[in-house]
Amino acid sequence: MIWWGLIWLGNLAGGVVTTAPERGDVMEDLKQAIHQAYTGEAKATLRLKVFAEKAREEGHPQLAKLFEVISLSEEIHARRALRLLREIKETQENLAECFESETKVAGVAYNQFIKLAESSGDKDASQYFSQSRDVEETHANLYKEAMGHLLQDRETTYYVCRVCGYVADGLLPEECPICGAKKEQFVICGDQ
Amino acid sequence: MIWWGLIWLGNLAGGVVTTAPERGDVMEDLKQAIHQAYTGEAKATLRLKVFAEKAREEGHPQLAKLFEVISLSEEIHARRALRLLREIKETQENLAECFESETKVAGVAYNQFIKLAESSGDKDASQYFSQSRDVEETHANLYKEAMGHLLQDRETTYYVCRVCGYVADGLLPEECPICGAKKEQFVICGDQ
């Protein structure tokens, strides 16, 4: 896993055992530690997938396989941490949380990121942030539909743009409405 | 994506445009913003997979599919952020980084987490941290072997324990040496 241990050491006060802290403090520190593990493992999962792609590009399929398998292992750690945090609610509540989060992420965080990227003159970053913001808005709509029980009675196939992450519901577009990628760039998803 | 926007807003100083900051500061803020996006999207990828499992358990396969597809979309965002950060090196360097990180995570971070969990009396957390520490140590060995070019000339199949993430190289164990899970709990991985 990647370098998050040192951040954790910087974040927590330390001296957990020697200073005989209050029980409430210990439980709060423990929760923070589990959350730190979840974050570190989730990042490692992702990073190792990208290392695997890189290894494959460089003609090292065995090393790619190693990165992939350790990525899966880190994913198992992250899921286990998330279960320990007991933050997973019932599905309707999870949907509502997702809708609310997407709205904030698109309307607040990504909008700030876009301003920052524009002021820096970094066009790749500007494009990344603005396309991601637009995609997060479409996620919010998908969650909203699902909260309105519109999904219950129909089977649907999704198509996901590999470039910007746009999710098309039921119909493969000729090109991505967010980033303009051709339909060949889409992956079919969710068929079982 | 999940609630990380507000953390970001708390972390960065704000006023990026109005206070005419130095260019170096803007570039540093931009890098931090991209890193924040990577972290948030990686966590969302994971969390949505767990929401999908929960939805399937509750008998909502369509909602499970929706969470899965949006998880993939967030993963695409996270990978794109990681590429923008330009932190992906050549494979040999990535391997060396992974080896070093695993060693630190097992020997420093997880050891601290274990002490904390023990002082809290939370047995589930203790078990999670100690098993994860042990698994990270085996990852370090796998990376070390790979750095010694021992992987180059052989095809291998890996088996991953779904409970604790232990990676068995080439041979399916009767039971997991880390957590004791039976062989039925292992998933075959990396065959192509």
CSV table of C-alpha atoms in Angstrom, one decimal:
chain,number,residue,atom,x,y,z
A,1,MET,CA,0.0,0.0,0.0
A,2,ILE,CA,1.1,3.5,-0.6
A,3,TRP,CA,2.8,5.9,1.8
A,4,TRP,CA,-0.3,6.8,3.9
A,5,GLY,CA,1.1,5.4,7.1
A,6,LEU,CA,3.4,8.4,7.6
A,7,ILE,CA,0.5,10.7,7.1
A,8,TRP,CA,-1.4,8.9,9.7
A,9,LEU,CA,1.4,9.2,12.2
A,10,GLY,CA,1.4,12.9,11.6
A,11,ASN,CA,-2.3,13.1,12.1
A,12,LEU,CA,-2.9,11.3,15.3
A,13,ALA,CA,-1.5,12.5,18.5
A,14,GLY,CA,0.3,9.3,19.4
A,15,GLY,CA,1.0,8.2,23.0
A,16,VAL,CA,-2.1,6.2,22.9
A,17,VAL,CA,-1.0,3.6,25.4
A,18,THR,CA,1.3,5.6,27.6
A,19,THR,CA,-0.8,8.6,28.4
A,20,ALA,CA,-3.9,6.7,29.6
A,21,PRO,CA,-6.4,8.6,27.5
A,22,GLU,CA,-10.2,8.7,28.1
A,23,ARG,CA,-12.1,5.8,26.5
A,24,GLY,CA,-14.0,8.1,24.3
A,25,ASP,CA,-10.8,9.5,22.9
A,26,VAL,CA,-9.5,6.0,22.2
A,27,MET,CA,-12.6,5.1,20.3
A,28,GLU,CA,-12.5,8.2,18.3
A,29,ASP,CA,-8.8,7.6,17.5
A,30,LEU,CA,-9.6,4.0,16.5
A,31,LYS,CA,-12.4,5.2,14.2
A,32,GLN,CA,-9.9,7.7,12.6
A,33,ALA,CA,-7.4,4.9,12.2
A,34,ILE,CA,-9.9,2.6,10.5
A,35,HIS,CA,-10.9,5.5,8.2
A,36,GLN,CA,-7.2,6.1,7.4
A,37,ALA,CA,-6.8,2.5,6.5
A,38,TYR,CA,-9.9,2.6,4.3
A,39,THR,CA,-8.5,5.7,2.5
A,40,GLY,CA,-5.0,4.3,2.1
A,41,GLU,CA,-6.2,0.9,0.8
A,42,ALA,CA,-8.8,2.5,-1.6
A,43,LYS,CA,-6.0,4.7,-3.1
A,44,ALA,CA,-3.6,1.7,-3.3
A,45,THR,CA,-6.3,-0.4,-5.1
A,46,LEU,CA,-6.5,2.3,-7.7
A,47,ARG,CA,-2.9,3.1,-8.0
A,48,LEU,CA,-1.9,-0.6,-8.5
A,49,LYS,CA,-4.4,-0.9,-11.3
A,50,VAL,CA,-2.7,1.9,-13.1
A,51,PHE,CA,0.8,0.4,-12.3
A,52,ALA,CA,-0.6,-2.8,-13.9
A,53,GLU,CA,-1.6,-1.0,-17.1
A,54,LYS,CA,1.8,0.6,-17.2
A,55,ALA,CA,3.5,-2.7,-16.8
A,56,ARG,CA,1.4,-4.2,-19.6
A,57,GLU,CA,2.3,-1.3,-21.9
A,58,GLU,CA,5.9,-1.9,-21.2
A,59,GLY,CA,5.7,-5.6,-22.1
A,60,HIS,CA,5.7,-7.1,-18.6
A,61,PRO,CA,2.5,-9.1,-18.4
A,62,GLN,CA,3.7,-11.1,-15.3
A,63,LEU,CA,4.4,-7.9,-13.4
A,64,ALA,CA,1.0,-6.5,-14.5
A,65,LYS,CA,-0.6,-9.6,-13.1
A,66,LEU,CA,1.2,-9.2,-9.8
A,67,PHE,CA,0.0,-5.5,-9.5
A,68,GLU,CA,-3.5,-6.6,-10.3
A,69,VAL,CA,-3.6,-9.3,-7.8
A,70,ILE,CA,-2.2,-7.1,-5.0
A,71,SER,CA,-4.8,-4.4,-6.0
A,72,LEU,CA,-7.5,-7.0,-5.4
A,73,SER,CA,-5.9,-7.8,-2.0
A,74,GLU,CA,-5.9,-4.1,-1.1
A,75,GLU,CA,-9.5,-3.8,-2.2
A,76,ILE,CA,-10.4,-6.6,0.2
A,77,HIS,CA,-8.7,-4.6,3.0
A,78,ALA,CA,-10.6,-1.4,2.1
A,79,ARG,CA,-14.0,-3.2,2.0
A,80,ARG,CA,-13.3,-4.7,5.4
A,81,ALA,CA,-12.3,-1.4,6.9
A,82,LEU,CA,-15.5,0.1,5.5
A,83,ARG,CA,-17.6,-2.6,7.1
A,84,LEU,CA,-15.9,-2.0,10.4
A,85,LEU,CA,-16.8,1.7,10.2
A,86,ARG,CA,-20.5,0.7,10.0
A,87,GLU,CA,-21.2,3.5,7.6
A,88,ILE,CA,-23.1,1.3,5.2
A,89,LYS,CA,-26.8,1.9,5.7
A,90,GLU,CA,-29.9,0.5,4.0
A,91,THR,CA,-30.0,1.0,0.2
A,92,GLN,CA,-32.6,3.8,0.1
A,93,GLU,CA,-30.4,5.7,2.6
A,94,ASN,CA,-27.3,5.0,0.6
A,95,LEU,CA,-29.0,6.3,-2.5
A,96,ALA,CA,-30.0,9.5,-0.7
A,97,GLU,CA,-26.5,10.0,0.6
A,98,CYS,CA,-25.1,9.5,-2.9
A,99,PHE,CA,-27.5,12.0,-4.4
A,100,GLU,CA,-26.6,14.6,-1.9
A,101,SER,CA,-22.9,14.0,-2.2
A,102,GLU,CA,-22.9,14.2,-6.0
A,103,THR,CA,-24.7,17.5,-5.9
A,104,LYS,CA,-22.1,19.0,-3.5
A,105,VAL,CA,-19.2,17.6,-5.4
A,106,ALA,CA,-20.3,18.9,-8.7
A,107,GLY,CA,-21.7,22.3,-7.5
A,108,VAL,CA,-19.1,23.1,-4.9
A,109,ALA,CA,-15.8,21.2,-5.0
A,110,TYR,CA,-15.4,20.7,-8.8
A,111,ASN,CA,-16.5,24.3,-9.5
A,112,GLN,CA,-13.7,25.5,-7.2
A,113,PHE,CA,-11.2,23.1,-8.8
A,114,ILE,CA,-12.2,24.5,-12.2
A,115,LYS,CA,-11.5,28.1,-11.2
A,116,LEU,CA,-8.1,27.0,-9.8
A,117,ALA,CA,-7.2,25.2,-12.9
A,118,GLU,CA,-8.2,28.1,-15.1
A,119,SER,CA,-6.2,30.5,-13.1
A,120,SER,CA,-3.2,28.2,-13.4
A,121,GLY,CA,-3.6,28.0,-17.2
A,122,ASP,CA,-3.4,24.2,-17.1
A,123,LYS,CA,-5.8,23.1,-19.8
A,124,ASP,CA,-5.6,19.4,-19.2
A,125,ALA,CA,-6.6,19.9,-15.5
A,126,SER,CA,-9.3,22.4,-16.5
A,127,GLN,CA,-10.8,19.9,-19.0
A,128,TYR,CA,-10.5,17.0,-16.4
A,129,PHE,CA,-12.3,19.0,-13.7
A,130,SER,CA,-15.0,20.5,-15.9
A,131,GLN,CA,-15.8,17.1,-17.6
A,132,SER,CA,-15.8,15.4,-14.2
A,133,ARG,CA,-18.1,18.0,-12.8
A,134,ASP,CA,-20.5,17.5,-15.7
A,135,VAL,CA,-20.4,13.7,-15.3
A,136,GLU,CA,-21.1,14.0,-11.5
A,137,GLU,CA,-24.2,16.1,-12.3
A,138,THR,CA,-25.5,13.2,-14.5
A,139,HIS,CA,-24.8,10.8,-11.7
A,140,ALA,CA,-26.9,13.0,-9.4
A,141,ASN,CA,-29.8,12.6,-12.0
A,142,LEU,CA,-29.4,8.9,-12.1
A,143,TYR,CA,-29.6,8.7,-8.3
A,144,LYS,CA,-32.6,11.0,-8.3
A,145,GLU,CA,-34.4,8.7,-10.8
A,146,ALA,CA,-33.6,5.7,-8.7
A,147,MET,CA,-34.8,7.4,-5.5
A,148,GLY,CA,-38.1,8.0,-7.4
A,149,HIS,CA,-38.4,4.2,-7.9
A,150,LEU,CA,-38.1,4.6,-11.6
A,151,LEU,CA,-35.6,1.8,-11.8
A,152,GLN,CA,-37.5,-0.9,-10.0
A,153,ASP,CA,-39.4,-2.4,-12.9
A,154,ARG,CA,-37.0,-2.3,-15.8
A,155,GLU,CA,-33.9,-4.0,-16.9
A,156,THR,CA,-31.4,-1.5,-18.2
A,157,THR,CA,-28.0,-1.6,-19.9
A,158,TYR,CA,-25.5,1.1,-19.2
A,159,TYR,CA,-22.6,2.4,-21.4
A,160,VAL,CA,-19.7,4.1,-19.7
A,161,CYS,CA,-17.3,6.4,-21.6
A,162,ARG,CA,-13.7,5.3,-20.9
A,163,VAL,CA,-12.4,8.8,-21.3
A,164,CYS,CA,-14.5,10.9,-19.0
A,165,GLY,CA,-16.7,8.4,-17.2
A,166,TYR,CA,-20.1,9.6,-18.6
A,167,VAL,CA,-22.8,7.0,-18.0
A,168,ALA,CA,-25.4,6.5,-20.8
A,169,ASP,CA,-28.6,4.8,-19.7
A,170,GLY,CA,-30.0,2.3,-22.2
A,171,LEU,CA,-28.7,3.7,-25.4
A,172,LEU,CA,-25.2,3.9,-26.8
A,173,PRO,CA,-24.6,7.4,-28.1
A,174,GLU,CA,-22.7,8.0,-31.4
A,175,GLU,CA,-20.4,10.2,-29.4
A,176,CYS,CA,-20.0,11.2,-25.7
A,177,PRO,CA,-22.1,14.3,-24.9
A,178,ILE,CA,-19.5,15.4,-22.3
A,179,CYS,CA,-16.1,14.8,-24.0
A,180,GLY,CA,-16.9,14.0,-27.6
A,181,ALA,CA,-15.3,10.5,-27.5
A,182,LYS,CA,-16.6,8.1,-30.2
A,183,LYS,CA,-18.9,5.3,-29.4
A,184,GLU,CA,-16.0,2.8,-29.7
A,185,GLN,CA,-14.6,4.3,-26.5
A,186,PHE,CA,-17.7,3.1,-24.4
A,187,VAL,CA,-17.8,0.0,-22.4
A,188,ILE,CA,-21.0,-1.9,-21.9
A,189,CYS,CA,-21.7,-2.3,-18.2
A,190,GLY,CA,-24.0,-4.0,-15.7
A,191,ASP,CA,-25.2,-6.9,-17.8
A,192,GLN,CA,-25.5,-10.0,-15.7
B,1,MET,CA,-18.8,10.8,-5.2
B,2,ILE,CA,-18.8,11.0,-1.4
B,3,TRP,CA,-18.5,14.1,0.8
B,4,TRP,CA,-14.8,14.9,0.1
B,5,GLY,CA,-15.6,18.3,-1.4
B,6,LEU,CA,-16.2,19.9,1.9
B,7,ILE,CA,-13.0,18.5,3.3
B,8,TRP,CA,-11.1,20.1,0.4
B,9,LEU,CA,-12.8,23.4,1.0
B,10,GLY,CA,-11.6,23.2,4.6
B,11,ASN,CA,-8.0,22.3,3.5
B,12,LEU,CA,-7.2,24.9,0.9
B,13,ALA,CA,-7.0,28.5,1.8
B,14,GLY,CA,-9.6,29.7,-0.7
B,15,GLY,CA,-9.6,33.1,-2.4
B,16,VAL,CA,-7.4,31.7,-5.2
B,17,VAL,CA,-8.6,34.1,-7.8
B,18,THR,CA,-9.2,37.2,-5.8
B,19,THR,CA,-5.9,37.5,-3.9
B,20,ALA,CA,-3.6,37.2,-6.9
B,21,PRO,CA,-1.3,34.5,-5.5
B,22,GLU,CA,2.2,33.7,-6.7
B,23,ARG,CA,2.2,31.2,-9.7
B,24,GLY,CA,4.1,28.7,-7.6
B,25,ASP,CA,1.4,28.7,-5.0
B,26,VAL,CA,-1.3,28.2,-7.7
B,27,MET,CA,0.5,25.2,-9.1
B,28,GLU,CA,0.9,23.7,-5.7
B,29,ASP,CA,-2.8,24.3,-4.9
B,30,LEU,CA,-3.7,22.8,-8.3
B,31,LYS,CA,-1.6,19.7,-7.5
B,32,GLN,CA,-3.3,19.4,-4.1
B,33,ALA,CA,-6.7,19.7,-5.7
B,34,ILE,CA,-6.0,17.0,-8.3
B,35,HIS,CA,-4.7,14.8,-5.4
B,36,GLN,CA,-7.9,15.5,-3.5
B,37,ALA,CA,-9.9,14.5,-6.5
B,38,TYR,CA,-7.9,11.3,-6.9
B,39,THR,CA,-8.5,10.4,-3.2
B,40,GLY,CA,-12.2,11.3,-3.2
B,41,GLU,CA,-12.8,9.3,-6.4
B,42,ALA,CA,-10.8,6.3,-5.2
B,43,LYS,CA,-12.8,6.2,-2.0
B,44,ALA,CA,-16.1,6.6,-3.9
B,45,THR,CA,-15.2,3.8,-6.3
B,46,LEU,CA,-14.8,1.4,-3.3
B,47,ARG,CA,-17.8,2.7,-1.3
B,48,LEU,CA,-20.1,2.3,-4.3
B,49,LYS,CA,-19.0,-1.3,-4.8
B,50,VAL,CA,-20.0,-2.0,-1.2
B,51,PHE,CA,-23.3,-0.2,-1.7
B,52,ALA,CA,-23.9,-2.4,-4.7
B,53,GLU,CA,-23.3,-5.6,-2.6
B,54,LYS,CA,-25.7,-4.3,0.0
B,55,ALA,CA,-28.4,-3.5,-2.6
B,56,ARG,CA,-28.0,-7.0,-4.0
B,57,GLU,CA,-28.3,-8.5,-0.5
B,58,GLU,CA,-31.5,-6.6,-0.1
B,59,GLY,CA,-33.0,-7.8,-3.4
B,60,HIS,CA,-32.5,-4.7,-5.5
B,61,PRO,CA,-30.4,-6.0,-8.5
B,62,GLN,CA,-31.2,-2.9,-10.6
B,63,LEU,CA,-29.9,-0.5,-7.9
B,64,ALA,CA,-26.9,-2.8,-7.4
B,65,LYS,CA,-26.2,-2.4,-11.2
B,66,LEU,CA,-26.5,1.4,-10.9
B,67,PHE,CA,-24.0,1.6,-8.0
B,68,GLU,CA,-21.6,-0.6,-9.9
B,69,VAL,CA,-21.7,1.4,-13.1
B,70,ILE,CA,-21.2,4.7,-11.2
B,71,SER,CA,-18.4,3.0,-9.3
B,72,LEU,CA,-16.7,2.4,-12.7
B,73,SER,CA,-17.3,6.0,-13.7
B,74,GLU,CA,-15.6,7.2,-10.5
B,75,GLU,CA,-12.7,4.9,-11.1
B,76,ILE,CA,-12.2,6.4,-14.5
B,77,HIS,CA,-12.1,9.9,-12.8
B,78,ALA,CA,-9.6,8.6,-10.3
B,79,ARG,CA,-7.3,7.1,-12.9
B,80,ARG,CA,-7.4,10.3,-14.9
B,81,ALA,CA,-6.5,12.4,-11.9
B,82,LEU,CA,-3.6,10.0,-11.2
B,83,ARG,CA,-2.3,10.4,-14.7
B,84,LEU,CA,-2.5,14.2,-14.4
B,85,LEU,CA,-0.4,14.0,-11.2
B,86,ARG,CA,2.3,12.3,-13.3
B,87,GLU,CA,3.3,10.1,-10.4
B,88,ILE,CA,3.3,6.9,-12.5
B,89,LYS,CA,6.9,6.0,-13.2
B,90,GLU,CA,8.5,3.1,-15.1
B,91,THR,CA,7.6,-0.3,-13.9
B,92,GLN,CA,10.9,-1.1,-12.1
B,93,GLU,CA,10.6,2.2,-10.2
B,94,ASN,CA,6.9,1.5,-9.4
B,95,LEU,CA,7.9,-1.9,-8.0
B,96,ALA,CA,10.6,-0.4,-5.8
B,97,GLU,CA,8.1,2.2,-4.5
B,98,CYS,CA,5.6,-0.5,-3.7
B,99,PHE,CA,8.1,-2.6,-1.8
B,100,GLU,CA,9.2,0.4,0.3
B,101,SER,CA,5.6,1.5,1.0
B,102,GLU,CA,4.5,-2.0,2.0
B,103,THR,CA,7.3,-2.3,4.4
B,104,LYS,CA,6.4,1.0,6.0
B,105,VAL,CA,2.7,0.3,6.1
B,106,ALA,CA,3.2,-3.1,7.8
B,107,GLY,CA,6.0,-2.2,10.1
B,108,VAL,CA,4.9,1.3,11.2
B,109,ALA,CA,1.3,2.2,10.4
B,110,TYR,CA,-0.4,-1.1,11.0
B,111,ASN,CA,1.6,-1.8,14.1
B,112,GLN,CA,0.4,1.5,15.6
B,113,PHE,CA,-3.2,0.7,14.6
B,114,ILE,CA,-2.9,-2.7,16.3
B,115,LYS,CA,-1.8,-1.1,19.6
B,116,LEU,CA,-4.6,1.4,19.4
B,117,ALA,CA,-7.2,-1.4,18.7
B,118,GLU,CA,-5.9,-3.5,21.5
B,119,SER,CA,-6.1,-0.6,24.0
B,120,SER,CA,-9.7,0.0,22.9
B,121,GLY,CA,-10.6,-3.7,23.4
B,122,ASP,CA,-12.2,-3.8,19.9
B,123,LYS,CA,-11.4,-7.4,18.8
B,124,ASP,CA,-12.8,-7.1,15.3
B,125,ALA,CA,-10.5,-4.0,14.7
B,126,SER,CA,-7.5,-5.8,16.3
B,127,GLN,CA,-8.0,-8.8,14.0
B,128,TYR,CA,-8.5,-6.6,10.9
B,129,PHE,CA,-5.3,-4.6,11.6
B,130,SER,CA,-3.1,-7.6,12.5
B,131,GLN,CA,-4.2,-9.7,9.6
B,132,SER,CA,-3.8,-6.8,7.2
B,133,ARG,CA,-0.3,-6.1,8.6
B,134,ASP,CA,0.6,-9.8,8.0
B,135,VAL,CA,-0.8,-9.7,4.5
B,136,GLU,CA,1.1,-6.4,3.7
B,137,GLU,CA,4.3,-8.2,4.8
B,138,THR,CA,3.6,-10.9,2.2
B,139,HIS,CA,3.0,-8.3,-0.4
B,140,ALA,CA,6.5,-6.9,0.3
B,141,ASN,CA,8.0,-10.3,-0.3
B,142,LEU,CA,6.1,-10.6,-3.6
B,143,TYR,CA,7.4,-7.3,-4.7
B,144,LYS,CA,11.0,-8.2,-3.6
B,145,GLU,CA,10.9,-11.4,-5.6
B,146,ALA,CA,9.6,-9.4,-8.6
B,147,MET,CA,12.4,-6.8,-8.2
B,148,GLY,CA,14.9,-9.7,-8.3
B,149,HIS,CA,13.5,-10.6,-11.7
B,150,LEU,CA,12.3,-13.9,-10.5
B,151,LEU,CA,8.9,-13.5,-12.2
B,152,GLN,CA,10.2,-12.8,-15.7
B,153,ASP,CA,10.3,-16.3,-17.1
B,154,ARG,CA,7.4,-18.0,-15.4
B,155,GLU,CA,3.6,-18.0,-15.7
B,156,THR,CA,1.9,-18.0,-12.4
B,157,THR,CA,-1.6,-18.3,-11.0
B,158,TYR,CA,-2.5,-16.4,-7.8
B,159,TYR,CA,-5.2,-17.2,-5.3
B,160,VAL,CA,-6.5,-14.4,-3.1
B,161,CYS,CA,-8.3,-14.9,0.2
B,162,ARG,CA,-11.6,-13.1,0.1
B,163,VAL,CA,-11.6,-12.7,3.9
B,164,CYS,CA,-8.2,-11.1,4.6
B,165,GLY,CA,-6.6,-10.5,1.2
B,166,TYR,CA,-3.8,-13.0,1.5
B,167,VAL,CA,-2.2,-13.8,-1.9
B,168,ALA,CA,-1.0,-17.4,-2.5
B,169,ASP,CA,1.5,-17.7,-5.3
B,170,GLY,CA,1.0,-20.8,-7.5
B,171,LEU,CA,-0.6,-23.2,-5.1
B,172,LEU,CA,-4.1,-23.0,-3.5
B,173,PRO,CA,-3.7,-23.6,0.3
B,174,GLU,CA,-6.1,-25.9,2.2
B,175,GLU,CA,-6.7,-23.0,4.5
B,176,CYS,CA,-5.5,-19.4,4.6
B,177,PRO,CA,-2.2,-19.2,6.7
B,178,ILE,CA,-3.2,-15.7,7.9
B,179,CYS,CA,-6.9,-15.9,8.8
B,180,GLY,CA,-7.7,-19.6,8.6
B,181,ALA,CA,-10.4,-19.3,5.9
B,182,LYS,CA,-11.0,-22.5,4.0
B,183,LYS,CA,-9.8,-22.9,0.4
B,184,GLU,CA,-13.4,-22.3,-0.9
B,185,GLN,CA,-13.0,-18.7,0.2
B,186,PHE,CA,-10.1,-18.1,-2.3
B,187,VAL,CA,-10.6,-16.5,-5.7
B,188,ILE,CA,-8.4,-17.5,-8.6
B,189,CYS,CA,-6.8,-14.4,-10.0
B,190,GLY,CA,-4.6,-13.2,-12.8
B,191,ASP,CA,-5.3,-15.8,-15.5
B,192,GLN,CA,-5.6,-14.3,-18.9
